[in-house]
Amino acid sequence: MTAAMVENDQASEGRPWDYLLQTWRELDVPEGWRAEIDEGQIVLVPPPHAHHNGIAAKVQRRLYGNLPEELEIYQTLGVHVAALDKLYVPDLVVMPAELIDTADPDSSDPMDASEALLIVEITSRANAREDRTKKYRAYARAGVPMYLLIDRFDTRGAMATLFTEPNEDGTYKHSDPVPFGKPLTLPEPFGTTLLTEEFPV
């Protein structure tokens, strides 16, 4: 996740988040790249490998199978973790469609991460550690009910892990890790099973 960084020279002057958010809004990010805010700086994330996109497409297809009408799946949607002043752009976010439909059309502000029902992150070789640690803690602190981490670079072998029941201390009470090749069941409101043998490694 370290292709490029925008340093926050004004952060020490007392209004780091407002400055960073304004800068984030105004960035002209190259097509396919994503800009996130973490540790007081803006980080530019390069386009992922084709396998990464292939996994995202397969997860999205499965989720749509039983998805309630009031929910929608979003790609490249910025989410703000208010408790930590972080802004991430997950691979997939499931959120009530009404929140997106009624958002201010003139605003490019991120959505509140606490409104998400499920966030999916698919690791790339360069950002796997951030997805396993920083984003895990951030989504738990935000109260995201389910965090799905699809980690092709886990030292145990490629794994998909569903974390549930977030704590305010930045951890999840439960985790359900499965190696690629075994099914992973997502509970309601999704009520579907991911067939991880379909995921490219």
PDB file of N, CA, C and O in Angstrom, residues 9 22 38 41 44 61 68 81 83 89 116 124 130 137 144 159 174 177 193 195:
ATOM      1  N   ASP A   9       1.978  18.273   5.892  1.00  0.00           N
ATOM      2  CA  ASP A   9       2.813  19.288   6.526  1.00  0.00           C
ATOM      3  C   ASP A   9       2.034  20.128   7.527  1.00  0.00           C
ATOM      4  O   ASP A   9       2.604  20.681   8.462  1.00  0.00           O
ATOM      5  N   GLN A  22      -9.797  17.378   3.062  1.00  0.00           N
ATOM      6  CA  GLN A  22      -9.912  18.318   1.952  1.00  0.00           C
ATOM      7  C   GLN A  22      -8.931  17.960   0.834  1.00  0.00           C
ATOM      8  O   GLN A  22      -9.276  18.001  -0.346  1.00  0.00           O
ATOM      9  N   ASP A  38      -4.392   7.227   6.315  1.00  0.00           N
ATOM     10  CA  ASP A  38      -3.969   6.344   7.410  1.00  0.00           C
ATOM     11  C   ASP A  38      -2.724   6.925   8.049  1.00  0.00           C
ATOM     12  O   ASP A  38      -1.829   7.421   7.353  1.00  0.00           O
ATOM     13  N   GLN A  41      -1.519  10.511   7.006  1.00  0.00           N
ATOM     14  CA  GLN A  41      -1.043  10.796   5.661  1.00  0.00           C
ATOM     15  C   GLN A  41      -1.976  10.149   4.638  1.00  0.00           C
ATOM     16  O   GLN A  41      -2.732   9.230   4.959  1.00  0.00           O
ATOM     17  N   LEU A  44      -1.529   6.383  -1.586  1.00  0.00           N
ATOM     18  CA  LEU A  44      -2.057   5.986  -2.887  1.00  0.00           C
ATOM     19  C   LEU A  44      -1.803   4.500  -3.100  1.00  0.00           C
ATOM     20  O   LEU A  44      -0.667   4.033  -2.996  1.00  0.00           O
ATOM     21  N   ARG A  61     -20.692 -11.850  -6.870  1.00  0.00           N
ATOM     22  CA  ARG A  61     -21.718 -12.680  -7.502  1.00  0.00           C
ATOM     23  C   ARG A  61     -22.441 -13.533  -6.458  1.00  0.00           C
ATOM     24  O   ARG A  61     -23.658 -13.682  -6.482  1.00  0.00           O
ATOM     25  N   PRO A  68     -30.741  -8.945   0.394  1.00  0.00           N
ATOM     26  CA  PRO A  68     -32.015  -8.229   0.521  1.00  0.00           C
ATOM     27  C   PRO A  68     -32.021  -6.971  -0.353  1.00  0.00           C
ATOM     28  O   PRO A  68     -30.983  -6.352  -0.573  1.00  0.00           O
ATOM     29  N   VAL A  81     -13.514   5.864   9.309  1.00  0.00           N
ATOM     30  CA  VAL A  81     -13.514   5.306  10.659  1.00  0.00           C
ATOM     31  C   VAL A  81     -13.296   6.480  11.606  1.00  0.00           C
ATOM     32  O   VAL A  81     -12.164   6.901  11.871  1.00  0.00           O
ATOM     33  N   ALA A  83     -13.567   7.104  14.793  1.00  0.00           N
ATOM     34  CA  ALA A  83     -12.839   6.987  16.058  1.00  0.00           C
ATOM     35  C   ALA A  83     -11.335   7.088  15.879  1.00  0.00           C
ATOM     36  O   ALA A  83     -10.613   7.467  16.805  1.00  0.00           O
ATOM     37  N   VAL A  89     -10.682   2.622   1.418  1.00  0.00           N
ATOM     38  CA  VAL A  89     -11.507   2.315   0.250  1.00  0.00           C
ATOM     39  C   VAL A  89     -11.461   0.794   0.070  1.00  0.00           C
ATOM     40  O   VAL A  89     -10.595   0.272  -0.635  1.00  0.00           O
ATOM     41  N   ALA A 116     -21.746   0.208   7.485  1.00  0.00           N
ATOM     42  CA  ALA A 116     -21.541  -0.980   6.652  1.00  0.00           C
ATOM     43  C   ALA A 116     -21.972  -2.234   7.406  1.00  0.00           C
ATOM     44  O   ALA A 116     -21.786  -2.348   8.617  1.00  0.00           O
ATOM     45  N   SER A 124      -3.239  -7.791  -1.336  1.00  0.00           N
ATOM     46  CA  SER A 124      -2.202  -7.825  -2.353  1.00  0.00           C
ATOM     47  C   SER A 124      -0.885  -8.042  -1.610  1.00  0.00           C
ATOM     48  O   SER A 124      -0.806  -7.829  -0.395  1.00  0.00           O
ATOM     49  N   GLU A 130      -1.330  -4.579   6.301  1.00  0.00           N
ATOM     50  CA  GLU A 130      -2.299  -3.543   6.682  1.00  0.00           C
ATOM     51  C   GLU A 130      -3.707  -4.117   6.791  1.00  0.00           C
ATOM     52  O   GLU A 130      -4.458  -3.792   7.702  1.00  0.00           O
ATOM     53  N   ARG A 137      -8.345  -3.811  12.897  1.00  0.00           N
ATOM     54  CA  ARG A 137      -8.640  -3.045  14.120  1.00  0.00           C
ATOM     55  C   ARG A 137      -9.590  -1.888  13.843  1.00  0.00           C
ATOM     56  O   ARG A 137     -10.489  -1.590  14.641  1.00  0.00           O
ATOM     57  N   VAL A 144     -18.169  -2.472  12.504  1.00  0.00           N
ATOM     58  CA  VAL A 144     -18.604  -3.185  11.297  1.00  0.00           C
ATOM     59  C   VAL A 144     -18.902  -4.636  11.699  1.00  0.00           C
ATOM     60  O   VAL A 144     -18.003  -5.334  12.184  1.00  0.00           O
ATOM     61  N   MET A 159      -5.998 -18.109   2.580  1.00  0.00           N
ATOM     62  CA  MET A 159      -7.081 -18.260   3.553  1.00  0.00           C
ATOM     63  C   MET A 159      -8.159 -17.206   3.325  1.00  0.00           C
ATOM     64  O   MET A 159      -7.876 -16.093   2.874  1.00  0.00           O
ATOM     65  N   HIS A 174     -15.129 -13.288  17.265  1.00  0.00           N
ATOM     66  CA  HIS A 174     -15.124 -14.572  16.564  1.00  0.00           C
ATOM     67  C   HIS A 174     -14.427 -14.451  15.212  1.00  0.00           C
ATOM     68  O   HIS A 174     -14.533 -13.429  14.538  1.00  0.00           O
ATOM     69  N   PRO A 177     -11.734 -18.951  10.011  1.00  0.00           N
ATOM     70  CA  PRO A 177     -10.785 -19.038   8.897  1.00  0.00           C
ATOM     71  C   PRO A 177     -10.935 -20.362   8.150  1.00  0.00           C
ATOM     72  O   PRO A 177     -11.068 -21.418   8.767  1.00  0.00           O
ATOM     73  N   THR A 193     -22.897 -19.121   0.747  1.00  0.00           N
ATOM     74  CA  THR A 193     -21.629 -19.803   0.971  1.00  0.00           C
ATOM     75  C   THR A 193     -20.653 -19.436  -0.135  1.00  0.00           C
ATOM     76  O   THR A 193     -20.987 -19.534  -1.319  1.00  0.00           O
ATOM     77  N   LEU A 195     -17.536 -20.245  -2.312  1.00  0.00           N
ATOM     78  CA  LEU A 195     -16.826 -21.432  -2.774  1.00  0.00           C
ATOM     79  C   LEU A 195     -15.387 -21.029  -3.073  1.00  0.00           C
ATOM     80  O   LEU A 195     -15.053 -20.617  -4.185  1.00  0.00           O
TER      81      LEU A 195
END
